[in-house]
Amino acid sequence: MAKLNWGMIGGGEGSQIGPAHRLGAQADGHFAFVAGALDHRPDAGRDYAQRLGIAADRAYGDWREMLEGERNRPDRVDLVTVATPNSTHFEITRAFLEAGFHVLCEKPMTMTVDEGEEIVRTARRTGRICAVNYCYSAYPMIRQARAMVRAGEVGRVRLVVTNFSHGHHGDATDADNPRVRWRYDPAMAGVSGQFADCGIHALHMASFICDDEVERLSADFASTIPSRELEDDAMVNFRMTGGTVGRLWTSSVAIGRQHGFDIQVFGETGGLRWASEQPNQLIYTPVGGRTQIIEKGEGGLHDEARRLSRVAIAHPEGFPLAVANIYCDLADAIRGEARDGLPGAESGLRSMAAVHAAVASARAGGAWVDARPPMFR
Ligand code: NAI
């Protein structure tokens, strides 16, 4: 099968997420990396792109130059990944969708709900795919959990409890470090710090596994390091459309926790548990029965979990492979075979609406507020 052409904006040398995209996109041979505007410094971006093997005329200095350079090429990129800081996602994503490119945008998709709705409308009008990199949802055992919930194997879900809490910003003496400080600066990060950064992965995961949407929420935000304008810790209670009760804790000052993303689903006839630091195992307990460990790659998995288990049983399945699963589904979708589970612009928009709802709730002392974007009410 012919490779699809792929380009990237952001993800320059030394960036955090750039390598995961390059590994993820190219892991299965679906995409050829042919164009990029990789850095906010034009020369550094051109230089790094060429060192990664991109031809000089497609190693661009900035994203506008890339848009113009790619727009009319017969071999133009099929998919553009936007892996720049949050405040730039909206204008870059919209511009590329308008020009007819498919886009994979990093989270959070936009800074505001209005921008999120505009992205959803633009993707629908242009007929282009706009996916959002909620890559944790592409772990095989998360697909297994979702399939088990859909098949009624835990009954109606009563309760979902999730947290994404790490301690990497817990050192108050490091709060002025430029790599840390921007995340709590409204001009750079938007209305929310930790909730928009990590909490939305957990919220998306709750919706994804429960196959339901967050309807309303109540939030308590805290800046435990007082110099921070935005929250570094949040507790969010929520309710889903089908009545499921949700509890979410997210923190960046939880010293001792490394990655700290896990989720538990409690249904009427069973419970499920998954943790990102042990991603190969899904823990299942039927009501009144023994706890079982379901392993990635073993026999008897649901189809979606089997399809995305690409490393043999007993071998570890890493984060870049979850990103690779997103790229596999994108390749299929671009080639015309839509894949259930690929997080779309609607998911990105729902996250932005939840972030703004949580900020409004926290400012109102935890009042319950509607968490749905206006276009989905
Ligand atoms: P970073 O600060 O490590 O790297 C950002 C890169 O983008 C740098 O190479 C920088 O030069 C480049 N850049 C900045 N402005 C640019 C522009 N206008 N044009 C071209 N390049 C530009 O940031 P990091 O941590 O890699 O985050 C990038 C995005 O990825 C953020 O939105 C973040 O929320 C998201 N992210 C998502 C993760 C996930 O699990 N899905 C994990 C980590 C980050």
PDB file of N, CA, C and O in Angstrom, residues 146-214:
ATOM      1  N   ARG A 146     -13.277  -0.593  27.180  1.00  0.00           N
ATOM      2  CA  ARG A 146     -14.441   0.010  26.509  1.00  0.00           C
ATOM      3  C   ARG A 146     -15.353  -1.069  25.911  1.00  0.00           C
ATOM      4  O   ARG A 146     -16.576  -1.023  26.026  1.00  0.00           O
ATOM      5  N   ALA A 147     -14.703  -2.074  25.273  1.00  0.00           N
ATOM      6  CA  ALA A 147     -15.494  -3.147  24.655  1.00  0.00           C
ATOM      7  C   ALA A 147     -16.240  -3.946  25.723  1.00  0.00           C
ATOM      8  O   ALA A 147     -17.378  -4.366  25.513  1.00  0.00           O
ATOM      9  N   MET A 148     -15.614  -4.138  26.882  1.00  0.00           N
ATOM     10  CA  MET A 148     -16.296  -4.875  27.963  1.00  0.00           C
ATOM     11  C   MET A 148     -17.499  -4.087  28.477  1.00  0.00           C
ATOM     12  O   MET A 148     -18.555  -4.657  28.744  1.00  0.00           O
ATOM     13  N   VAL A 149     -17.330  -2.767  28.611  1.00  0.00           N
ATOM     14  CA  VAL A 149     -18.465  -1.939  29.059  1.00  0.00           C
ATOM     15  C   VAL A 149     -19.569  -2.004  28.015  1.00  0.00           C
ATOM     16  O   VAL A 149     -20.747  -2.215  28.343  1.00  0.00           O
ATOM     17  N   ARG A 150     -19.209  -1.867  26.735  1.00  0.00           N
ATOM     18  CA  ARG A 150     -20.214  -1.906  25.663  1.00  0.00           C
ATOM     19  C   ARG A 150     -20.945  -3.244  25.622  1.00  0.00           C
ATOM     20  O   ARG A 150     -22.121  -3.298  25.298  1.00  0.00           O
ATOM     21  N   ALA A 151     -20.213  -4.319  25.923  1.00  0.00           N
ATOM     22  CA  ALA A 151     -20.819  -5.658  25.875  1.00  0.00           C
ATOM     23  C   ALA A 151     -21.596  -5.973  27.148  1.00  0.00           C
ATOM     24  O   ALA A 151     -22.112  -7.084  27.300  1.00  0.00           O
ATOM     25  N   GLY A 152     -21.665  -5.039  28.078  1.00  0.00           N
ATOM     26  CA  GLY A 152     -22.439  -5.249  29.304  1.00  0.00           C
ATOM     27  C   GLY A 152     -21.735  -6.132  30.322  1.00  0.00           C
ATOM     28  O   GLY A 152     -22.361  -6.651  31.249  1.00  0.00           O
ATOM     29  N   GLU A 153     -20.408  -6.299  30.186  1.00  0.00           N
ATOM     30  CA  GLU A 153     -19.707  -7.241  31.067  1.00  0.00           C
ATOM     31  C   GLU A 153     -19.515  -6.718  32.490  1.00  0.00           C
ATOM     32  O   GLU A 153     -19.148  -7.483  33.383  1.00  0.00           O
ATOM     33  N   VAL A 154     -19.754  -5.438  32.710  1.00  0.00           N
ATOM     34  CA  VAL A 154     -19.728  -4.933  34.099  1.00  0.00           C
ATOM     35  C   VAL A 154     -21.089  -4.334  34.470  1.00  0.00           C
ATOM     36  O   VAL A 154     -21.229  -3.724  35.528  1.00  0.00           O
ATOM     37  N   GLY A 155     -22.069  -4.510  33.597  1.00  0.00           N
ATOM     38  CA  GLY A 155     -23.396  -3.928  33.850  1.00  0.00           C
ATOM     39  C   GLY A 155     -23.375  -2.418  33.662  1.00  0.00           C
ATOM     40  O   GLY A 155     -22.382  -1.835  33.197  1.00  0.00           O
ATOM     41  N   ARG A 156     -24.456  -1.781  34.059  1.00  0.00           N
ATOM     42  CA  ARG A 156     -24.502  -0.318  33.941  1.00  0.00           C
ATOM     43  C   ARG A 156     -23.415   0.279  34.828  1.00  0.00           C
ATOM     44  O   ARG A 156     -23.217  -0.155  35.962  1.00  0.00           O
ATOM     45  N   VAL A 157     -22.685   1.261  34.302  1.00  0.00           N
ATOM     46  CA  VAL A 157     -21.598   1.830  35.098  1.00  0.00           C
ATOM     47  C   VAL A 157     -22.171   2.828  36.102  1.00  0.00           C
ATOM     48  O   VAL A 157     -22.805   3.816  35.742  1.00  0.00           O
ATOM     49  N   ARG A 158     -21.947   2.537  37.380  1.00  0.00           N
ATOM     50  CA  ARG A 158     -22.435   3.440  38.430  1.00  0.00           C
ATOM     51  C   ARG A 158     -21.460   4.578  38.686  1.00  0.00           C
ATOM     52  O   ARG A 158     -21.859   5.708  38.923  1.00  0.00           O
ATOM     53  N   LEU A 159     -20.169   4.225  38.658  1.00  0.00           N
ATOM     54  CA  LEU A 159     -19.165   5.169  39.163  1.00  0.00           C
ATOM     55  C   LEU A 159     -17.869   5.020  38.365  1.00  0.00           C
ATOM     56  O   LEU A 159     -17.450   3.899  38.079  1.00  0.00           O
ATOM     57  N   VAL A 160     -17.255   6.155  38.031  1.00  0.00           N
ATOM     58  CA  VAL A 160     -15.927   6.113  37.426  1.00  0.00           C
ATOM     59  C   VAL A 160     -15.029   7.052  38.238  1.00  0.00           C
ATOM     60  O   VAL A 160     -15.417   8.178  38.544  1.00  0.00           O
ATOM     61  N   VAL A 161     -13.865   6.541  38.618  1.00  0.00           N
ATOM     62  CA  VAL A 161     -12.933   7.320  39.442  1.00  0.00           C
ATOM     63  C   VAL A 161     -11.592   7.341  38.717  1.00  0.00           C
ATOM     64  O   VAL A 161     -11.065   6.290  38.354  1.00  0.00           O
ATOM     65  N   THR A 162     -11.071   8.519  38.469  1.00  0.00           N
ATOM     66  CA  THR A 162      -9.826   8.597  37.707  1.00  0.00           C
ATOM     67  C   THR A 162      -8.924   9.669  38.295  1.00  0.00           C
ATOM     68  O   THR A 162      -9.409  10.633  38.901  1.00  0.00           O
ATOM     69  N   ASN A 163      -7.637   9.474  38.140  1.00  0.00           N
ATOM     70  CA  ASN A 163      -6.734  10.574  38.484  1.00  0.00           C
ATOM     71  C   ASN A 163      -5.517  10.581  37.587  1.00  0.00           C
ATOM     72  O   ASN A 163      -5.124   9.548  37.037  1.00  0.00           O
ATOM     73  N   PHE A 164      -5.024  11.763  37.397  1.00  0.00           N
ATOM     74  CA  PHE A 164      -3.798  11.974  36.630  1.00  0.00           C
ATOM     75  C   PHE A 164      -2.989  12.964  37.455  1.00  0.00           C
ATOM     76  O   PHE A 164      -3.135  14.165  37.325  1.00  0.00           O
ATOM     77  N   SER A 165      -2.180  12.420  38.345  1.00  0.00           N
ATOM     78  CA  SER A 165      -1.497  13.263  39.318  1.00  0.00           C
ATOM     79  C   SER A 165      -0.031  12.888  39.409  1.00  0.00           C
ATOM     80  O   SER A 165       0.305  11.739  39.689  1.00  0.00           O
ATOM     81  N   HIS A 166       0.818  13.863  39.147  1.00  0.00           N
ATOM     82  CA  HIS A 166       2.266  13.662  39.227  1.00  0.00           C
ATOM     83  C   HIS A 166       2.854  14.724  40.158  1.00  0.00           C
ATOM     84  O   HIS A 166       2.154  15.657  40.567  1.00  0.00           O
ATOM     85  N   GLY A 167       4.145  14.582  40.450  1.00  0.00           N
ATOM     86  CA  GLY A 167       4.753  15.528  41.387  1.00  0.00           C
ATOM     87  C   GLY A 167       5.845  16.379  40.769  1.00  0.00           C
ATOM     88  O   GLY A 167       6.650  16.977  41.497  1.00  0.00           O
ATOM     89  N   HIS A 168       5.843  16.477  39.442  1.00  0.00           N
ATOM     90  CA  HIS A 168       6.994  17.104  38.787  1.00  0.00           C
ATOM     91  C   HIS A 168       7.024  18.630  38.870  1.00  0.00           C
ATOM     92  O   HIS A 168       8.031  19.240  38.511  1.00  0.00           O
ATOM     93  N   HIS A 169       5.941  19.229  39.344  1.00  0.00           N
ATOM     94  CA  HIS A 169       5.975  20.687  39.572  1.00  0.00           C
ATOM     95  C   HIS A 169       5.791  20.981  41.055  1.00  0.00           C
ATOM     96  O   HIS A 169       5.269  22.027  41.443  1.00  0.00           O
ATOM     97  N   GLY A 170       6.205  20.031  41.874  1.00  0.00           N
ATOM     98  CA  GLY A 170       5.954  20.164  43.308  1.00  0.00           C
ATOM     99  C   GLY A 170       7.038  20.905  44.070  1.00  0.00           C
ATOM    100  O   GLY A 170       6.887  21.190  45.256  1.00  0.00           O
ATOM    101  N   ASP A 171       8.129  21.250  43.393  1.00  0.00           N
ATOM    102  CA  ASP A 171       9.235  21.932  44.072  1.00  0.00           C
ATOM    103  C   ASP A 171       9.034  23.445  43.953  1.00  0.00           C
ATOM    104  O   ASP A 171       9.242  24.026  42.891  1.00  0.00           O
ATOM    105  N   ALA A 172       8.654  24.075  45.056  1.00  0.00           N
ATOM    106  CA  ALA A 172       8.351  25.515  45.016  1.00  0.00           C
ATOM    107  C   ALA A 172       9.574  26.338  44.617  1.00  0.00           C
ATOM    108  O   ALA A 172       9.434  27.405  44.010  1.00  0.00           O
ATOM    109  N   THR A 173      10.771  25.825  44.890  1.00  0.00           N
ATOM    110  CA  THR A 173      11.969  26.593  44.536  1.00  0.00           C
ATOM    111  C   THR A 173      12.220  26.563  43.019  1.00  0.00           C
ATOM    112  O   THR A 173      13.023  27.318  42.508  1.00  0.00           O
ATOM    113  N   ASP A 174      11.490  25.668  42.317  1.00  0.00           N
ATOM    114  CA  ASP A 174      11.663  25.541  40.860  1.00  0.00           C
ATOM    115  C   ASP A 174      10.505  26.209  40.101  1.00  0.00           C
ATOM    116  O   ASP A 174      10.411  26.135  38.882  1.00  0.00           O
ATOM    117  N   ALA A 175       9.615  26.881  40.858  1.00  0.00           N
ATOM    118  CA  ALA A 175       8.392  27.398  40.234  1.00  0.00           C
ATOM    119  C   ALA A 175       8.674  28.452  39.166  1.00  0.00           C
ATOM    120  O   ALA A 175       7.845  28.684  38.280  1.00  0.00           O
ATOM    121  N   ASP A 176       9.836  29.103  39.243  1.00  0.00           N
ATOM    122  CA  ASP A 176      10.166  30.134  38.250  1.00  0.00           C
ATOM    123  C   ASP A 176      10.930  29.589  37.051  1.00  0.00           C
ATOM    124  O   ASP A 176      11.244  30.338  36.123  1.00  0.00           O
ATOM    125  N   ASN A 177      11.212  28.311  37.044  1.00  0.00           N
ATOM    126  CA  ASN A 177      11.843  27.678  35.881  1.00  0.00           C
ATOM    127  C   ASN A 177      10.947  27.939  34.656  1.00  0.00           C
ATOM    128  O   ASN A 177       9.755  27.636  34.683  1.00  0.00           O
ATOM    129  N   PRO A 178      11.511  28.530  33.573  1.00  0.00           N
ATOM    130  CA  PRO A 178      10.663  28.909  32.429  1.00  0.00           C
ATOM    131  C   PRO A 178       9.872  27.743  31.836  1.00  0.00           C
ATOM    132  O   PRO A 178       8.764  27.928  31.337  1.00  0.00           O
ATOM    133  N   ARG A 179      10.403  26.508  31.898  1.00  0.00           N
ATOM    134  CA  ARG A 179       9.685  25.338  31.334  1.00  0.00           C
ATOM    135  C   ARG A 179       8.463  24.976  32.185  1.00  0.00           C
ATOM    136  O   ARG A 179       7.565  24.298  31.728  1.00  0.00           O
ATOM    137  N   VAL A 180       8.475  25.419  33.447  1.00  0.00           N
ATOM    138  CA  VAL A 180       7.363  25.117  34.356  1.00  0.00           C
ATOM    139  C   VAL A 180       6.404  26.303  34.429  1.00  0.00           C
ATOM    140  O   VAL A 180       5.181  26.149  34.381  1.00  0.00           O
ATOM    141  N   ARG A 181       6.973  27.515  34.503  1.00  0.00           N
ATOM    142  CA  ARG A 181       6.184  28.710  34.819  1.00  0.00           C
ATOM    143  C   ARG A 181       5.054  28.967  33.824  1.00  0.00           C
ATOM    144  O   ARG A 181       3.951  29.343  34.202  1.00  0.00           O
ATOM    145  N   TRP A 182       5.321  28.738  32.510  1.00  0.00           N
ATOM    146  CA  TRP A 182       4.311  29.095  31.495  1.00  0.00           C
ATOM    147  C   TRP A 182       3.014  28.305  31.683  1.00  0.00           C
ATOM    148  O   TRP A 182       1.935  28.782  31.355  1.00  0.00           O
ATOM    149  N   ARG A 183       3.125  27.122  32.260  1.00  0.00           N
ATOM    150  CA  ARG A 183       1.925  26.276  32.417  1.00  0.00           C
ATOM    151  C   ARG A 183       0.922  26.864  33.408  1.00  0.00           C
ATOM    152  O   ARG A 183      -0.225  26.463  33.435  1.00  0.00           O
ATOM    153  N   TYR A 184       1.392  27.798  34.229  1.00  0.00           N
ATOM    154  CA  TYR A 184       0.500  28.420  35.228  1.00  0.00           C
ATOM    155  C   TYR A 184       0.282  29.908  34.927  1.00  0.00           C
ATOM    156  O   TYR A 184      -0.208  30.655  35.771  1.00  0.00           O
ATOM    157  N   ASP A 185       0.663  30.326  33.718  1.00  0.00           N
ATOM    158  CA  ASP A 185       0.516  31.720  33.296  1.00  0.00           C
ATOM    159  C   ASP A 185      -0.656  31.791  32.307  1.00  0.00           C
ATOM    160  O   ASP A 185      -0.595  31.206  31.223  1.00  0.00           O
ATOM    161  N   PRO A 186      -1.748  32.510  32.657  1.00  0.00           N
ATOM    162  CA  PRO A 186      -2.927  32.536  31.786  1.00  0.00           C
ATOM    163  C   PRO A 186      -2.627  33.001  30.363  1.00  0.00           C
ATOM    164  O   PRO A 186      -3.287  32.533  29.410  1.00  0.00           O
ATOM    165  N   ALA A 187      -1.636  33.868  30.193  1.00  0.00           N
ATOM    166  CA  ALA A 187      -1.335  34.352  28.838  1.00  0.00           C
ATOM    167  C   ALA A 187      -0.814  33.217  27.957  1.00  0.00           C
ATOM    168  O   ALA A 187      -1.031  33.200  26.743  1.00  0.00           O
ATOM    169  N   MET A 188      -0.149  32.253  28.556  1.00  0.00           N
ATOM    170  CA  MET A 188       0.439  31.153  27.784  1.00  0.00           C
ATOM    171  C   MET A 188      -0.432  29.898  27.814  1.00  0.00           C
ATOM    172  O   MET A 188      -0.527  29.180  26.825  1.00  0.00           O
ATOM    173  N   ALA A 189      -1.044  29.622  28.950  1.00  0.00           N
ATOM    174  CA  ALA A 189      -1.746  28.342  29.122  1.00  0.00           C
ATOM    175  C   ALA A 189      -3.255  28.468  28.924  1.00  0.00           C
ATOM    176  O   ALA A 189      -3.922  27.464  28.676  1.00  0.00           O
ATOM    177  N   GLY A 190      -3.814  29.662  29.077  1.00  0.00           N
ATOM    178  CA  GLY A 190      -5.268  29.813  28.967  1.00  0.00           C
ATOM    179  C   GLY A 190      -5.915  29.909  30.345  1.00  0.00           C
ATOM    180  O   GLY A 190      -5.279  30.335  31.305  1.00  0.00           O
ATOM    181  N   VAL A 191      -7.176  29.465  30.450  1.00  0.00           N
ATOM    182  CA  VAL A 191      -7.920  29.672  31.697  1.00  0.00           C
ATOM    183  C   VAL A 191      -7.553  28.665  32.781  1.00  0.00           C
ATOM    184  O   VAL A 191      -7.918  28.838  33.939  1.00  0.00           O
ATOM    185  N   SER A 192      -6.890  27.571  32.401  1.00  0.00           N
ATOM    186  CA  SER A 192      -6.650  26.492  33.366  1.00  0.00           C
ATOM    187  C   SER A 192      -5.228  25.960  33.220  1.00  0.00           C
ATOM    188  O   SER A 192      -4.675  25.913  32.116  1.00  0.00           O
ATOM    189  N   GLY A 193      -4.638  25.563  34.359  1.00  0.00           N
ATOM    190  CA  GLY A 193      -3.296  24.978  34.343  1.00  0.00           C
ATOM    191  C   GLY A 193      -3.357  23.465  34.273  1.00  0.00           C
ATOM    192  O   GLY A 193      -3.471  22.872  33.201  1.00  0.00           O
ATOM    193  N   GLN A 194      -3.340  22.816  35.436  1.00  0.00           N
ATOM    194  CA  GLN A 194      -3.226  21.358  35.498  1.00  0.00           C
ATOM    195  C   GLN A 194      -4.446  20.635  34.919  1.00  0.00           C
ATOM    196  O   GLN A 194      -4.313  19.592  34.294  1.00  0.00           O
ATOM    197  N   PHE A 195      -5.632  21.194  35.101  1.00  0.00           N
ATOM    198  CA  PHE A 195      -6.818  20.488  34.590  1.00  0.00           C
ATOM    199  C   PHE A 195      -6.782  20.428  33.063  1.00  0.00           C
ATOM    200  O   PHE A 195      -7.054  19.392  32.457  1.00  0.00           O
ATOM    201  N   ALA A 196      -6.420  21.570  32.424  1.00  0.00           N
ATOM    202  CA  ALA A 196      -6.369  21.576  30.958  1.00  0.00           C
ATOM    203  C   ALA A 196      -5.169  20.778  30.442  1.00  0.00           C
ATOM    204  O   ALA A 196      -5.189  20.284  29.318  1.00  0.00           O
ATOM    205  N   ASP A 197      -4.127  20.641  31.272  1.00  0.00           N
ATOM    206  CA  ASP A 197      -2.928  19.938  30.815  1.00  0.00           C
ATOM    207  C   ASP A 197      -3.100  18.419  30.939  1.00  0.00           C
ATOM    208  O   ASP A 197      -2.915  17.690  29.960  1.00  0.00           O
ATOM    209  N   CYS A 198      -3.435  17.953  32.121  1.00  0.00           N
ATOM    210  CA  CYS A 198      -3.526  16.492  32.364  1.00  0.00           C
ATOM    211  C   CYS A 198      -4.946  16.033  32.665  1.00  0.00           C
ATOM    212  O   CYS A 198      -5.326  14.916  32.293  1.00  0.00           O
ATOM    213  N   GLY A 199      -5.719  16.861  33.359  1.00  0.00           N
ATOM    214  CA  GLY A 199      -7.066  16.437  33.749  1.00  0.00           C
ATOM    215  C   GLY A 199      -7.916  16.055  32.554  1.00  0.00           C
ATOM    216  O   GLY A 199      -8.728  15.118  32.636  1.00  0.00           O
ATOM    217  N   ILE A 200      -7.721  16.750  31.414  1.00  0.00           N
ATOM    218  CA  ILE A 200      -8.580  16.439  30.266  1.00  0.00           C
ATOM    219  C   ILE A 200      -8.277  15.061  29.663  1.00  0.00           C
ATOM    220  O   ILE A 200      -9.152  14.457  29.057  1.00  0.00           O
ATOM    221  N   HIS A 201      -7.061  14.555  29.842  1.00  0.00           N
ATOM    222  CA  HIS A 201      -6.804  13.163  29.422  1.00  0.00           C
ATOM    223  C   HIS A 201      -7.703  12.226  30.237  1.00  0.00           C
ATOM    224  O   HIS A 201      -8.304  11.291  29.706  1.00  0.00           O
ATOM    225  N   ALA A 202      -7.752  12.476  31.564  1.00  0.00           N
ATOM    226  CA  ALA A 202      -8.541  11.607  32.448  1.00  0.00           C
ATOM    227  C   ALA A 202     -10.030  11.737  32.142  1.00  0.00           C
ATOM    228  O   ALA A 202     -10.768  10.743  32.126  1.00  0.00           O
ATOM    229  N   LEU A 203     -10.474  12.967  31.879  1.00  0.00           N
ATOM    230  CA  LEU A 203     -11.898  13.177  31.589  1.00  0.00           C
ATOM    231  C   LEU A 203     -12.277  12.517  30.259  1.00  0.00           C
ATOM    232  O   LEU A 203     -13.332  11.883  30.141  1.00  0.00           O
ATOM    233  N   HIS A 204     -11.404  12.668  29.258  1.00  0.00           N
ATOM    234  CA  HIS A 204     -11.665  12.012  27.978  1.00  0.00           C
ATOM    235  C   HIS A 204     -11.725  10.495  28.167  1.00  0.00           C
ATOM    236  O   HIS A 204     -12.597   9.813  27.623  1.00  0.00           O
ATOM    237  N   MET A 205     -10.800   9.973  28.972  1.00  0.00           N
ATOM    238  CA  MET A 205     -10.745   8.522  29.199  1.00  0.00           C
ATOM    239  C   MET A 205     -12.024   8.019  29.855  1.00  0.00           C
ATOM    240  O   MET A 205     -12.539   6.939  29.496  1.00  0.00           O
ATOM    241  N   ALA A 206     -12.546   8.791  30.816  1.00  0.00           N
ATOM    242  CA  ALA A 206     -13.794   8.383  31.483  1.00  0.00           C
ATOM    243  C   ALA A 206     -14.919   8.294  30.445  1.00  0.00           C
ATOM    244  O   ALA A 206     -15.677   7.314  30.410  1.00  0.00           O
ATOM    245  N   SER A 207     -15.026   9.300  29.585  1.00  0.00           N
ATOM    246  CA  SER A 207     -16.058   9.287  28.538  1.00  0.00           C
ATOM    247  C   SER A 207     -15.836   8.123  27.582  1.00  0.00           C
ATOM    248  O   SER A 207     -16.783   7.460  27.158  1.00  0.00           O
ATOM    249  N   PHE A 208     -14.571   7.915  27.245  1.00  0.00           N
ATOM    250  CA  PHE A 208     -14.228   6.908  26.238  1.00  0.00           C
ATOM    251  C   PHE A 208     -14.601   5.509  26.712  1.00  0.00           C
ATOM    252  O   PHE A 208     -15.266   4.758  25.997  1.00  0.00           O
ATOM    253  N   ILE A 209     -14.190   5.158  27.927  1.00  0.00           N
ATOM    254  CA  ILE A 209     -14.455   3.801  28.422  1.00  0.00           C
ATOM    255  C   ILE A 209     -15.940   3.620  28.714  1.00  0.00           C
ATOM    256  O   ILE A 209     -16.530   2.587  28.396  1.00  0.00           O
ATOM    257  N   CYS A 210     -16.563   4.644  29.307  1.00  0.00           N
ATOM    258  CA  CYS A 210     -17.985   4.509  29.677  1.00  0.00           C
ATOM    259  C   CYS A 210     -18.889   4.677  28.460  1.00  0.00           C
ATOM    260  O   CYS A 210     -20.092   4.432  28.548  1.00  0.00           O
ATOM    261  N   ASP A 211     -18.323   5.144  27.337  1.00  0.00           N
ATOM    262  CA  ASP A 211     -19.097   5.357  26.117  1.00  0.00           C
ATOM    263  C   ASP A 211     -20.250   6.326  26.397  1.00  0.00           C
ATOM    264  O   ASP A 211     -21.393   6.089  26.022  1.00  0.00           O
ATOM    265  N   ASP A 212     -19.928   7.394  27.087  1.00  0.00           N
ATOM    266  CA  ASP A 212     -20.936   8.370  27.506  1.00  0.00           C
ATOM    267  C   ASP A 212     -20.242   9.735  27.594  1.00  0.00           C
ATOM    268  O   ASP A 212     -19.014   9.802  27.557  1.00  0.00           O
ATOM    269  N   GLU A 213     -21.017  10.797  27.706  1.00  0.00           N
ATOM    270  CA  GLU A 213     -20.423  12.134  27.738  1.00  0.00           C
ATOM    271  C   GLU A 213     -20.660  12.823  29.080  1.00  0.00           C
ATOM    272  O   GLU A 213     -21.677  12.583  29.738  1.00  0.00           O
ATOM    273  N   VAL A 214     -19.736  13.696  29.444  1.00  0.00           N
ATOM    274  CA  VAL A 214     -19.879  14.475  30.672  1.00  0.00           C
ATOM    275  C   VAL A 214     -20.938  15.546  30.455  1.00  0.00           C
ATOM    276  O   VAL A 214     -20.878  16.303  29.480  1.00  0.00           O
TER     277      VAL A 214
END
